[in-house]
Coordinates of N, CA and C in Angstrom, one line a residue:
M190 N 19.9 170.2 -147.1 CA 20.0 170.3 -145.7 C 20.7 171.6 -145.3
L191 N 20.0 172.4 -144.5 CA 20.6 173.6 -144.0 C 21.2 173.3 -142.6
K192 N 22.5 173.5 -142.5 CA 23.3 173.2 -141.3 C 23.6 174.5 -140.6
I193 N 23.2 174.5 -139.3 CA 23.3 175.8 -138.5 C 24.0 175.4 -137.2
S194 N 25.1 176.1 -136.9 CA 25.8 176.0 -135.6 C 25.5 177.1 -134.7
F195 N 25.1 176.8 -133.5 CA 24.8 177.9 -132.5 C 26.0 177.8 -131.5
I196 N 26.6 178.9 -131.2 CA 27.7 179.0 -130.3 C 27.5 180.1 -129.3
G197 N 27.7 179.8 -128.0 CA 27.4 180.9 -127.0 C 27.7 180.3 -125.6
C198 N 27.1 180.9 -124.6 CA 27.3 180.5 -123.2 C 26.1 179.7 -122.8
S199 N 25.8 179.7 -121.5 CA 24.8 178.9 -120.9 C 23.4 179.3 -121.4
W200 N 23.2 180.5 -121.9 CA 22.0 180.9 -122.5 C 21.7 180.1 -123.7
T201 N 22.7 179.9 -124.6 CA 22.6 179.0 -125.8 C 22.5 177.6 -125.4
Q202 N 23.3 177.1 -124.5 CA 23.3 175.7 -124.1 C 22.0 175.3 -123.5
G203 N 21.4 176.2 -122.7 CA 20.1 175.9 -122.0 C 20.3 175.7 -120.6
Y204 N 20.5 176.7 -119.8 CA 20.8 176.6 -118.4 C 19.6 176.1 -117.6
N205 N 19.7 174.9 -117.0 CA 18.7 174.4 -116.2 C 17.3 174.2 -116.9
I206 N 17.3 174.0 -118.2 CA 16.1 173.7 -118.9 C 16.3 172.5 -119.8
S207 N 15.2 171.9 -120.3 CA 15.3 170.8 -121.2 C 15.9 171.3 -122.6
Y208 N 16.6 170.5 -123.3 CA 17.1 170.9 -124.6 C 16.0 171.3 -125.5
T209 N 14.8 170.8 -125.3 CA 13.7 171.1 -126.2 C 13.2 172.6 -126.0
D210 N 13.6 173.2 -124.9 CA 13.2 174.6 -124.6 C 14.3 175.6 -124.9
T211 N 15.4 175.1 -125.5 CA 16.5 176.0 -125.8 C 16.1 176.7 -127.2
Y212 N 16.7 177.9 -127.4 CA 16.3 178.6 -128.6 C 16.9 177.9 -129.9
P213 N 18.1 177.3 -129.8 CA 18.5 176.5 -131.0 C 17.6 175.4 -131.4
Y214 N 17.0 174.7 -130.4 CA 16.1 173.6 -130.7 C 14.8 174.2 -131.2
I215 N 14.3 175.3 -130.7 CA 13.1 175.9 -131.1 C 13.2 176.4 -132.6
V216 N 14.4 176.9 -132.9 CA 14.7 177.3 -134.3 C 14.6 176.1 -135.2
H217 N 15.2 175.0 -134.7 CA 15.2 173.7 -135.5 C 13.8 173.3 -135.8
K218 N 12.9 173.3 -134.8 CA 11.5 172.9 -135.0 C 10.8 173.9 -135.9
K219 N 11.0 175.2 -135.7 CA 10.3 176.2 -136.6 C 10.7 176.0 -138.0
L220 N 12.0 175.7 -138.3 CA 12.4 175.5 -139.7 C 11.8 174.3 -140.3
Q221 N 11.6 173.2 -139.5 CA 10.9 172.0 -139.9 C 9.5 172.3 -140.3
E222 N 8.8 173.2 -139.5 CA 7.4 173.5 -139.7 C 7.2 174.3 -141.0
V223 N 8.3 175.0 -141.5 CA 8.1 175.6 -142.8 C 8.9 174.9 -143.9
N224 N 9.1 173.6 -143.6 CA 9.6 172.6 -144.6 C 11.0 172.9 -145.1
V225 N 11.8 173.5 -144.1 CA 13.3 173.6 -144.3 C 14.0 172.5 -143.6
D226 N 14.5 171.6 -144.4 CA 15.3 170.4 -143.9 C 16.5 171.0 -143.2
N227 N 16.8 170.7 -142.0 CA 17.9 171.4 -141.3 C 18.5 170.4 -140.3
H228 N 19.8 170.7 -140.0 CA 20.5 170.1 -138.9 C 21.1 171.2 -138.0
V229 N 20.7 171.3 -136.8 CA 21.2 172.3 -135.8 C 22.1 171.7 -134.8
I230 N 23.3 172.4 -134.6 CA 24.3 172.0 -133.7 C 24.3 173.0 -132.6
N231 N 24.0 172.6 -131.3 CA 24.0 173.5 -130.2 C 25.4 173.3 -129.5
A232 N 26.3 174.3 -129.7 CA 27.6 174.2 -129.1 C 27.8 175.2 -128.0
G233 N 26.7 175.6 -127.3 CA 26.8 176.5 -126.2 C 27.5 175.8 -125.0
R234 N 28.2 176.6 -124.3 CA 28.9 176.1 -123.1 C 28.7 177.0 -121.9
S235 N 28.2 176.4 -120.8 CA 28.0 177.2 -119.6 C 29.2 177.9 -119.2
G236 N 29.1 179.2 -119.0 CA 30.2 180.0 -118.5 C 31.2 180.4 -119.5
A237 N 31.0 180.0 -120.8 CA 32.0 180.3 -121.9 C 32.3 181.8 -122.0
S238 N 33.6 182.1 -122.2 CA 34.0 183.4 -122.5 C 34.0 183.6 -124.0
W239 N 34.3 184.8 -124.5 CA 34.4 185.0 -125.9 C 35.6 184.3 -126.5
H240 N 36.6 183.9 -125.7 CA 37.7 183.1 -126.2 C 37.3 181.8 -126.8
Y241 N 36.2 181.3 -126.3 CA 35.7 179.9 -126.6 C 35.3 179.8 -128.0
H242 N 34.8 180.9 -128.6 CA 34.1 180.8 -129.9 C 35.0 180.3 -131.0
I243 N 36.2 180.9 -131.1 CA 37.1 180.6 -132.2 C 37.5 179.1 -132.3
P244 N 38.0 178.5 -131.3 CA 38.4 177.1 -131.4 C 37.2 176.2 -131.6
M245 N 36.0 176.6 -131.1 CA 34.8 175.8 -131.3 C 34.4 175.9 -132.8
M246 N 34.4 177.1 -133.3 CA 34.1 177.3 -134.7 C 35.0 176.5 -135.6
K247 N 36.2 176.4 -135.4 CA 37.2 175.7 -136.2 C 36.8 174.2 -136.1
Y248 N 36.5 173.7 -134.9 CA 36.1 172.3 -134.8 C 34.8 172.0 -135.6
L249 N 33.8 172.9 -135.5 CA 32.5 172.7 -136.2 C 32.7 172.8 -137.7
E250 N 33.6 173.7 -138.2 CA 33.8 173.8 -139.6 C 34.4 172.5 -140.1
K251 N 35.3 171.9 -139.4 CA 36.0 170.7 -139.8 C 35.0 169.5 -139.7
T252 N 34.2 169.4 -138.7 CA 33.4 168.3 -138.4 C 32.0 168.3 -139.1
Y253 N 31.4 169.5 -139.2 CA 30.0 169.6 -139.7 C 29.9 170.5 -141.0
D254 N 30.9 171.3 -141.2 CA 30.8 172.2 -142.4 C 29.5 173.0 -142.4
P255 N 29.2 173.8 -141.4 CA 27.9 174.5 -141.3 C 27.7 175.5 -142.4
D256 N 26.5 175.8 -142.8 CA 26.1 176.8 -143.7 C 26.1 178.2 -143.0
V257 N 25.6 178.1 -141.7 CA 25.4 179.4 -141.0 C 26.0 179.2 -139.5
Y258 N 26.6 180.3 -139.1 CA 27.1 180.3 -137.7 C 26.2 181.4 -136.9
V259 N 25.6 181.0 -135.9 CA 24.8 181.9 -135.0 C 25.6 182.1 -133.8
I260 N 26.2 183.2 -133.5 CA 27.1 183.5 -132.4 C 26.4 184.4 -131.4
Q261 N 26.2 183.8 -130.2 CA 25.7 184.6 -129.1 C 26.9 185.1 -128.3
H262 N 27.2 186.3 -128.5 CA 28.4 186.9 -127.9 C 28.2 187.1 -126.4
T263 N 29.1 186.6 -125.6 CA 29.1 186.8 -124.2 C 29.6 188.2 -123.8
T264 N 29.6 188.6 -122.6 CA 30.0 189.9 -122.2 C 31.5 190.1 -122.2
P265 N 32.0 191.3 -122.5 CA 33.4 191.5 -122.7 C 34.2 191.2 -121.4
D266 N 33.6 191.3 -120.3 CA 34.4 191.1 -119.0 C 34.4 189.7 -118.5
R267 N 34.1 188.8 -119.3 CA 34.0 187.4 -118.9 C 35.4 186.8 -118.8
A268 N 35.7 186.0 -117.7 CA 37.0 185.6 -117.5 C 37.4 184.4 -118.4
F269 N 38.7 184.3 -118.7 CA 39.2 183.2 -119.4 C 40.6 183.0 -118.7
L270 N 40.7 182.0 -117.8 CA 41.9 181.9 -117.0 C 42.6 180.6 -117.4
K271 N 43.9 180.7 -117.7 CA 44.7 179.5 -118.0 C 45.2 178.8 -116.8
F272 N 44.6 177.6 -116.6 CA 45.0 176.7 -115.5 C 45.6 175.4 -116.2
H273 N 46.8 175.4 -116.4 CA 47.4 174.3 -117.2 C 47.4 173.0 -116.5
S274 N 46.8 172.0 -117.1 CA 46.7 170.7 -116.5 C 48.0 169.9 -116.5
R275 N 48.2 169.1 -115.6 CA 49.4 168.2 -115.5 C 49.2 167.0 -116.4
V276 N 48.0 166.7 -116.8 CA 47.7 165.5 -117.6 C 47.5 165.9 -119.1
W277 N 48.3 165.3 -120.0 CA 48.3 165.7 -121.4 C 46.9 165.5 -122.0
Q278 N 46.2 164.5 -121.6 CA 44.9 164.3 -122.3 C 43.9 165.4 -121.9
D279 N 44.1 166.1 -120.8 CA 43.3 167.2 -120.4 C 43.7 168.5 -121.0
Q280 N 44.8 168.5 -121.7 CA 45.2 169.8 -122.3 C 44.7 169.9 -123.8
K281 N 44.0 168.8 -124.3 CA 43.5 168.8 -125.6 C 42.0 169.1 -125.6
Q282 N 41.5 169.5 -126.7 CA 40.1 169.8 -126.8 C 39.3 168.4 -126.9
T283 N 38.4 168.2 -126.0 CA 37.7 167.0 -125.9 C 36.2 167.3 -126.1
I284 N 35.6 166.7 -127.1 CA 34.2 167.0 -127.4 C 33.4 165.8 -127.3
V285 N 32.2 165.9 -126.6 CA 31.2 164.9 -126.5 C 30.0 165.3 -127.2
E286 N 29.5 164.5 -128.1 CA 28.4 164.8 -129.0 C 27.2 163.9 -128.6
D287 N 26.0 164.5 -128.6 CA 24.8 163.8 -128.3 C 23.8 164.2 -129.4
R288 N 23.5 163.3 -130.3 CA 22.7 163.6 -131.5 C 21.3 163.0 -131.3
K289 N 20.3 163.9 -131.5 CA 18.9 163.5 -131.4 C 18.3 163.9 -132.7
E290 N 18.1 162.9 -133.6 CA 17.6 163.1 -135.0 C 18.6 164.2 -135.6
N291 N 18.0 165.3 -136.0 CA 18.9 166.3 -136.7 C 19.2 167.5 -135.7
Y292 N 19.2 167.2 -134.4 CA 19.6 168.2 -133.4 C 20.7 167.6 -132.6
T293 N 21.9 168.3 -132.6 CA 23.1 167.8 -131.9 C 23.5 168.7 -130.9
T294 N 23.7 168.2 -129.7 CA 24.3 169.0 -128.6 C 25.8 168.6 -128.4
I295 N 26.6 169.6 -128.2 CA 28.0 169.4 -128.0 C 28.5 169.9 -126.7
T296 N 29.2 169.1 -126.0 CA 29.8 169.5 -124.7 C 31.3 169.4 -124.8
E297 N 31.9 170.5 -124.4 CA 33.4 170.7 -124.5 C 34.0 170.5 -123.1
H298 N 34.9 169.5 -123.0 CA 35.4 169.1 -121.7 C 36.9 169.5 -121.6
T299 N 37.4 170.4 -122.5 CA 38.8 170.7 -122.4 C 39.0 171.4 -121.0
M300 N 40.1 170.9 -120.3 CA 40.3 171.5 -119.0 C 41.7 172.1 -118.9
S301 N 42.4 172.4 -120.1 CA 43.6 173.2 -120.0 C 43.3 174.7 -119.7
H302 N 42.0 175.0 -119.7 CA 41.5 176.3 -119.3 C 40.2 176.1 -118.5
F303 N 39.8 177.1 -117.8 CA 38.5 177.1 -117.2 C 37.8 178.4 -117.3
H304 N 36.5 178.4 -117.5 CA 35.7 179.6 -117.7 C 35.1 180.0 -116.3
F305 N 35.3 181.3 -115.9 CA 34.6 181.8 -114.8 C 33.9 183.1 -115.1
T306 N 32.6 183.1 -114.7 CA 31.9 184.4 -114.9 C 32.3 185.3 -113.7
A307 N 32.0 186.6 -113.8 CA 32.4 187.5 -112.8 C 31.6 187.2 -111.5
G308 N 30.4 186.8 -111.6 CA 29.6 186.4 -110.4 C 30.2 185.2 -109.7
L309 N 30.6 184.2 -110.4 CA 31.2 183.0 -109.7 C 32.5 183.4 -109.1
A310 N 33.3 184.2 -109.8 CA 34.6 184.6 -109.2 C 34.4 185.4 -108.0
K311 N 33.4 186.3 -107.9 CA 33.2 187.1 -106.8 C 32.8 186.3 -105.6
Q312 N 31.9 185.3 -105.8 CA 31.5 184.4 -104.8 C 32.7 183.6 -104.2
I313 N 33.5 183.1 -105.0 CA 34.7 182.4 -104.5 C 35.6 183.3 -103.7
I314 N 35.8 184.5 -104.1 CA 36.7 185.4 -103.5 C 36.2 185.9 -102.2
T315 N 34.9 186.2 -102.1 CA 34.3 186.9 -101.0 C 33.6 186.1 -99.9
E316 N 33.3 184.8 -100.3 CA 32.5 184.0 -99.4 C 33.4 182.8 -99.0
P317 N 33.9 182.8 -97.8 CA 34.8 181.8 -97.3 C 34.1 180.4 -97.3
D318 N 32.8 180.3 -97.1 CA 32.1 179.1 -97.0 C 31.4 178.7 -98.3
Y319 N 31.8 179.4 -99.4 CA 31.2 179.1 -100.7 C 31.3 177.6 -101.0
E320 N 30.3 177.0 -101.6 CA 30.2 175.6 -101.8 C 31.1 175.1 -103.0
W321 N 31.6 176.0 -103.8 CA 32.4 175.6 -104.9 C 31.6 174.7 -105.9
L322 N 30.5 175.2 -106.3 CA 29.7 174.4 -107.2 C 29.8 175.1 -108.6
D323 N 29.7 174.4 -109.6 CA 29.7 175.0 -111.0 C 28.3 175.4 -111.3
G324 N 28.1 175.9 -112.5 CA 26.8 176.4 -113.0 C 25.7 175.4 -113.0
N325 N 26.1 174.1 -113.0 CA 25.1 173.1 -113.0 C 24.9 172.4 -111.7
G326 N 25.5 172.9 -110.7 CA 25.4 172.4 -109.3 C 26.3 171.2 -109.0
Y327 N 27.3 171.0 -109.8 CA 28.3 169.9 -109.5 C 29.4 170.5 -108.7
P328 N 30.1 169.6 -107.9 CA 31.2 170.1 -107.1 C 32.3 170.5 -108.0
L329 N 32.8 171.7 -107.8 CA 33.8 172.3 -108.7 C 35.2 172.1 -108.2
Y330 N 35.5 172.3 -106.9 CA 36.8 172.3 -106.5 C 37.5 170.9 -106.7
P331 N 36.8 169.8 -106.4 CA 37.5 168.5 -106.6 C 38.0 168.3 -108.0
L332 N 37.2 168.9 -109.0 CA 37.5 168.8 -110.4 C 38.8 169.6 -110.7
L333 N 38.8 170.9 -110.2 CA 39.9 171.7 -110.4 C 41.2 171.2 -109.7
K334 N 41.0 170.6 -108.6 CA 42.2 170.1 -107.9 C 42.8 168.9 -108.6
K335 N 41.9 168.0 -109.1 CA 42.4 166.9 -109.9 C 43.1 167.3 -111.2
K336 N 42.5 168.2 -111.9 CA 43.0 168.6 -113.2 C 44.3 169.4 -113.0
F337 N 44.3 170.4 -112.1 CA 45.4 171.4 -112.1 C 46.3 171.3 -110.8
G338 N 45.9 170.5 -109.8 CA 46.7 170.4 -108.6 C 46.8 171.7 -107.8
L339 N 45.8 172.6 -107.9 CA 45.8 173.9 -107.3 C 45.0 173.8 -106.0
T340 N 45.5 174.5 -105.0 CA 44.7 174.6 -103.7 C 43.6 175.7 -103.9
K341 N 42.7 175.7 -102.9 CA 41.7 176.7 -103.0 C 42.3 178.1 -102.9
E342 N 43.3 178.2 -102.1 CA 44.0 179.5 -101.9 C 44.6 180.0 -103.2
Q343 N 45.3 179.1 -103.9 CA 45.9 179.5 -105.2 C 44.8 179.9 -106.2
I344 N 43.8 179.2 -106.3 CA 42.7 179.5 -107.2 C 42.1 180.9 -106.8
R345 N 41.9 181.1 -105.5 CA 41.3 182.3 -105.1 C 42.2 183.5 -105.3
D346 N 43.5 183.3 -105.2 CA 44.5 184.4 -105.5 C 44.4 184.8 -107.0
R347 N 44.4 183.8 -107.8 CA 44.3 184.1 -109.3 C 43.0 184.8 -109.6
L348 N 41.9 184.3 -109.1 CA 40.7 185.0 -109.4 C 40.6 186.4 -108.8
S349 N 41.2 186.6 -107.6 CA 41.2 187.9 -107.0 C 41.9 188.9 -107.9
Y350 N 43.1 188.5 -108.4 CA 43.9 189.4 -109.2 C 43.1 189.7 -110.5
W351 N 42.5 188.7 -111.1 CA 41.8 189.0 -112.3 C 40.6 189.9 -112.0
Y352 N 39.9 189.6 -111.0 CA 38.7 190.3 -110.7 C 39.0 191.8 -110.3
T353 N 40.1 192.0 -109.7 CA 40.5 193.4 -109.3 C 41.2 194.2 -110.4
H354 N 42.1 193.5 -111.1 CA 43.0 194.2 -112.0 C 42.7 194.0 -113.5
E355 N 42.1 192.9 -113.9 CA 42.0 192.6 -115.3 C 40.6 192.6 -115.9
Q356 N 39.6 192.4 -115.0 CA 38.2 192.2 -115.5 C 37.8 193.4 -116.4
H357 N 38.1 194.7 -115.9 CA 37.7 195.9 -116.7 C 38.9 196.6 -117.3
H358 N 40.0 195.9 -117.5 CA 41.1 196.5 -118.1 C 40.8 196.8 -119.5
P359 N 41.2 198.0 -120.0 CA 40.9 198.4 -121.4 C 41.3 197.3 -122.5
L360 N 42.4 196.6 -122.2 CA 42.9 195.6 -123.2 C 41.9 194.5 -123.3
T361 N 41.2 194.2 -122.2 CA 40.2 193.1 -122.2 C 39.1 193.4 -123.2
F362 N 38.7 194.7 -123.2 CA 37.6 195.1 -124.1 C 38.1 195.2 -125.6
E363 N 39.4 195.6 -125.7 CA 40.0 195.7 -127.1 C 40.1 194.3 -127.7
R364 N 40.4 193.3 -126.8 CA 40.5 191.9 -127.3 C 39.1 191.3 -127.6
Y365 N 38.1 191.8 -126.9 CA 36.8 191.4 -127.2 C 36.4 191.8 -128.6
I366 N 36.7 193.1 -128.9 CA 36.4 193.6 -130.3 C 37.2 192.9 -131.3
E367 N 38.5 192.6 -131.0 CA 39.3 191.9 -132.0 C 38.8 190.5 -132.2
N368 N 38.4 189.9 -131.2 CA 37.9 188.5 -131.3 C 36.6 188.5 -132.2
T369 N 35.7 189.4 -131.9 CA 34.5 189.5 -132.7 C 34.8 189.8 -134.2
E370 N 35.7 190.7 -134.4 CA 36.1 191.0 -135.8 C 36.7 189.8 -136.5
Y371 N 37.5 189.1 -135.7 CA 38.1 187.9 -136.3 C 37.1 186.8 -136.7
I372 N 36.1 186.6 -135.8 CA 35.0 185.7 -136.1 C 34.3 186.0 -137.4
N373 N 33.9 187.3 -137.5 CA 33.2 187.7 -138.7 C 34.0 187.6 -140.0
N374 N 35.3 188.0 -139.9 CA 36.1 187.8 -141.1 C 36.4 186.4 -141.4
W375 N 36.5 185.6 -140.4 CA 36.8 184.1 -140.6 C 35.6 183.5 -141.3
V376 N 34.4 183.8 -140.9 CA 33.2 183.2 -141.5 C 33.1 183.7 -143.0
K377 N 33.4 185.0 -143.2 CA 33.4 185.5 -144.5 C 34.4 184.8 -145.4
L378 N 35.6 184.6 -144.9 CA 36.6 183.9 -145.8 C 36.1 182.4 -146.1
K379 N 35.4 181.8 -145.2 CA 34.9 180.5 -145.4 C 33.6 180.5 -146.4
N380 N 33.2 181.7 -146.7 CA 32.1 181.8 -147.6 C 30.8 181.3 -147.0
K381 N 30.7 181.5 -145.6 CA 29.5 181.1 -144.9 C 28.8 182.3 -144.4
K382 N 27.6 182.1 -143.8 CA 26.8 183.1 -143.2 C 26.9 183.2 -141.7
I383 N 26.7 184.4 -141.2 CA 26.8 184.6 -139.7 C 25.7 185.4 -139.2
V384 N 25.2 185.1 -138.1 CA 24.2 185.9 -137.3 C 24.8 186.2 -136.0
N385 N 25.0 187.5 -135.7 CA 25.6 187.9 -134.4 C 24.5 188.3 -133.4
I386 N 24.5 187.7 -132.3 CA 23.5 188.0 -131.2 C 24.2 188.7 -130.1
F387 N 23.8 189.9 -129.7 CA 24.3 190.6 -128.5 C 23.2 190.7 -127.5
W388 N 23.6 190.7 -126.2 CA 22.7 190.8 -125.2 C 22.1 192.2 -125.1
F389 N 23.0 193.2 -125.1 CA 22.5 194.6 -124.9 C 23.0 195.5 -126.0
N390 N 22.4 196.6 -126.1 CA 22.8 197.7 -127.0 C 23.9 198.5 -126.3
D391 N 25.2 198.1 -126.5 CA 26.3 198.8 -125.9 C 27.3 199.2 -127.0
E392 N 28.4 199.7 -126.6 CA 29.4 200.2 -127.6 C 29.9 199.1 -128.4
F393 N 29.8 197.8 -128.0 CA 30.4 196.7 -128.8 C 29.3 196.3 -129.8
S394 N 28.1 196.2 -129.4 CA 27.1 195.8 -130.3 C 26.7 196.8 -131.4
K395 N 27.2 198.1 -131.2 CA 26.9 199.1 -132.1 C 27.9 199.1 -133.3
L396 N 28.9 198.2 -133.2 CA 29.9 198.1 -134.3 C 29.1 197.5 -135.5
A397 N 29.7 197.7 -136.7 CA 29.0 197.4 -137.9 C 29.2 195.9 -138.3
Y398 N 28.6 195.0 -137.5 CA 28.6 193.6 -137.8 C 27.4 193.3 -138.7
P399 N 27.5 192.3 -139.6 CA 26.4 192.0 -140.4 C 25.4 191.1 -139.6
N400 N 24.1 191.1 -140.1 CA 23.1 190.2 -139.6 C 23.1 190.2 -138.0
K401 N 22.8 191.4 -137.5 CA 23.0 191.6 -136.0 C 21.7 191.7 -135.3
I402 N 21.6 191.0 -134.2 CA 20.4 191.0 -133.4 C 20.9 191.5 -132.0
I403 N 20.3 192.6 -131.5 CA 20.5 193.0 -130.2 C 19.2 192.7 -129.3
V404 N 19.4 191.7 -128.5 CA 18.2 191.1 -127.9 C 17.5 192.1 -127.0
G405 N 18.3 192.9 -126.3 CA 17.7 193.8 -125.3 C 16.8 194.9 -126.0
N406 N 17.0 195.1 -127.3 CA 16.2 196.1 -128.0 C 14.8 195.6 -128.3
S407 N 14.7 194.2 -128.4 CA 13.4 193.6 -128.8 C 12.7 192.8 -127.7
L408 N 13.4 192.3 -126.7 CA 12.8 191.5 -125.7 C 13.2 192.2 -124.3
S409 N 12.2 192.2 -123.5 CA 12.4 192.8 -122.1 C 13.0 191.7 -121.2
F410 N 14.2 192.0 -120.7 CA 14.8 191.0 -119.8 C 14.0 190.9 -118.5
D411 N 13.4 192.0 -118.1 CA 12.6 191.9 -116.9 C 11.4 191.0 -117.1
S412 N 10.9 190.8 -118.3 CA 9.7 190.0 -118.6 C 10.1 188.6 -118.9
F413 N 11.2 188.3 -119.5 CA 11.5 187.0 -119.9 C 12.6 186.2 -119.2
C414 N 13.5 186.9 -118.4 CA 14.5 186.3 -117.7 C 14.0 185.5 -116.5
V415 N 14.5 184.3 -116.3 CA 14.1 183.5 -115.2 C 15.1 183.5 -114.0
D416 N 16.2 184.2 -114.2 CA 17.2 184.4 -113.1 C 18.1 185.5 -113.4
E417 N 19.0 185.8 -112.5 CA 19.9 186.9 -112.7 C 21.0 186.7 -113.8
G418 N 21.0 185.5 -114.3 CA 22.0 185.2 -115.4 C 21.5 185.5 -116.8
Y419 N 20.3 186.1 -116.9 CA 19.7 186.4 -118.2 C 19.4 185.2 -119.0
H420 N 18.9 184.2 -118.3 CA 18.5 183.0 -119.0 C 17.0 183.0 -119.2
F421 N 16.6 182.5 -120.4 CA 15.2 182.5 -120.7 C 14.6 181.1 -120.6
D422 N 13.4 181.0 -120.3 CA 12.7 179.7 -120.3 C 12.1 179.5 -121.8
A423 N 11.3 178.5 -122.0 CA 10.7 178.2 -123.3 C 10.0 179.4 -123.9
R424 N 9.3 180.2 -123.1 CA 8.6 181.3 -123.6 C 9.5 182.4 -124.2
G425 N 10.5 182.8 -123.4 CA 11.5 183.8 -123.9 C 12.3 183.3 -125.0
N426 N 12.7 182.0 -125.0 CA 13.5 181.4 -126.0 C 12.7 181.3 -127.4
T427 N 11.4 181.1 -127.3 CA 10.6 181.1 -128.5 C 10.6 182.5 -129.1
C428 N 10.5 183.6 -128.3 CA 10.6 184.9 -128.8 C 12.0 185.2 -129.5
L429 N 13.0 184.7 -128.8 CA 14.4 184.9 -129.4 C 14.5 184.1 -130.7
A430 N 13.9 182.9 -130.8 CA 13.9 182.1 -132.0 C 13.2 182.9 -133.1
D431 N 12.1 183.6 -132.8 CA 11.4 184.3 -133.8 C 12.2 185.5 -134.4
L432 N 13.1 186.0 -133.5 CA 14.0 187.1 -134.0 C 15.1 186.5 -135.0
I433 N 15.5 185.3 -134.7 CA 16.5 184.7 -135.5 C 16.0 184.1 -136.9
M434 N 14.8 183.6 -136.9 CA 14.3 183.0 -138.0 C 14.4 183.7 -139.4
P435 N 14.1 185.0 -139.4 CA 14.2 185.7 -140.7 C 15.6 185.7 -141.3
Y436 N 16.6 185.5 -140.5 CA 18.0 185.5 -141.0 C 18.3 184.1 -141.6
L437 N 17.5 183.1 -141.3 CA 17.8 181.7 -141.7 C 17.0 181.2 -142.9
L438 N 15.8 181.8 -143.1 CA 14.9 181.3 -144.1 C 15.5 181.5 -145.5
P439 N 15.6 180.5 -146.3 CA 16.3 180.6 -147.6 C 15.8 181.7 -148.5
H440 N 14.5 182.0 -148.4 CA 14.0 183.1 -149.3 C 14.3 184.5 -148.9
N441 N 14.9 184.6 -147.7 CA 15.3 185.9 -147.2 C 16.5 186.4 -147.9
H442 N 16.5 187.7 -148.4 CA 17.6 188.2 -149.2 C 18.9 188.3 -148.4
Q443 N 18.8 188.4 -147.0 CA 20.0 188.4 -146.2 C 20.7 187.1 -146.1
F444 N 20.0 186.0 -146.5 CA 20.6 184.7 -146.4 C 21.3 184.4 -147.8
L445 N 20.7 184.9 -148.9 CA 21.2 184.5 -150.2 C 22.6 185.0 -150.4

């Protein structure tokens, strides 16, 4: 049984699409078609920053002991803001798992932090009548108020400071690189395999990481994206799955 964990943001999770149209599920089915018995874990989280990967990987290692980690790296400027909950149970990592045969989806409900994309932060800061909906269309502010006891003004002030002063701070990008290096070294120490997926060919994806896929070099975002968030539908995700497959097939020398 080949066990593969996919970690990333809403692109990996499958934003507004059926789980059967996500690229982790398509990889799962393609492996079955070539008689590779496999268990795929989709641990993508909508809005996840690059800080999300390490604690999730540690959970997956303990729970599933994967053979391969497929990491879809999010953009370096993605927010990770500490909103400490007043309730102890909300300060711990809470995982909900939904298993469908040998395909498992994981939802992380830890609320001692909250992930904001730059686009969501900008909307909250600049649009007074913003509906405060999360990426899946659910009311966001009642949840944040319940968990953290913060007013809209307090949240907007924190986001404004981050958006203005920290989003493109050089230290943010240095930490992104450090985080990615840590991930690769951690997988190596565990004697596991890793596949690194980057959205674009930029200075970060040019670093010498093993088993690297730069999606923008092979797939046209203009052709395959279904929205401004660089999400793919089944057609684009199938193309992405085809890029990943050679790194997973047991006969491939990169996997051995």
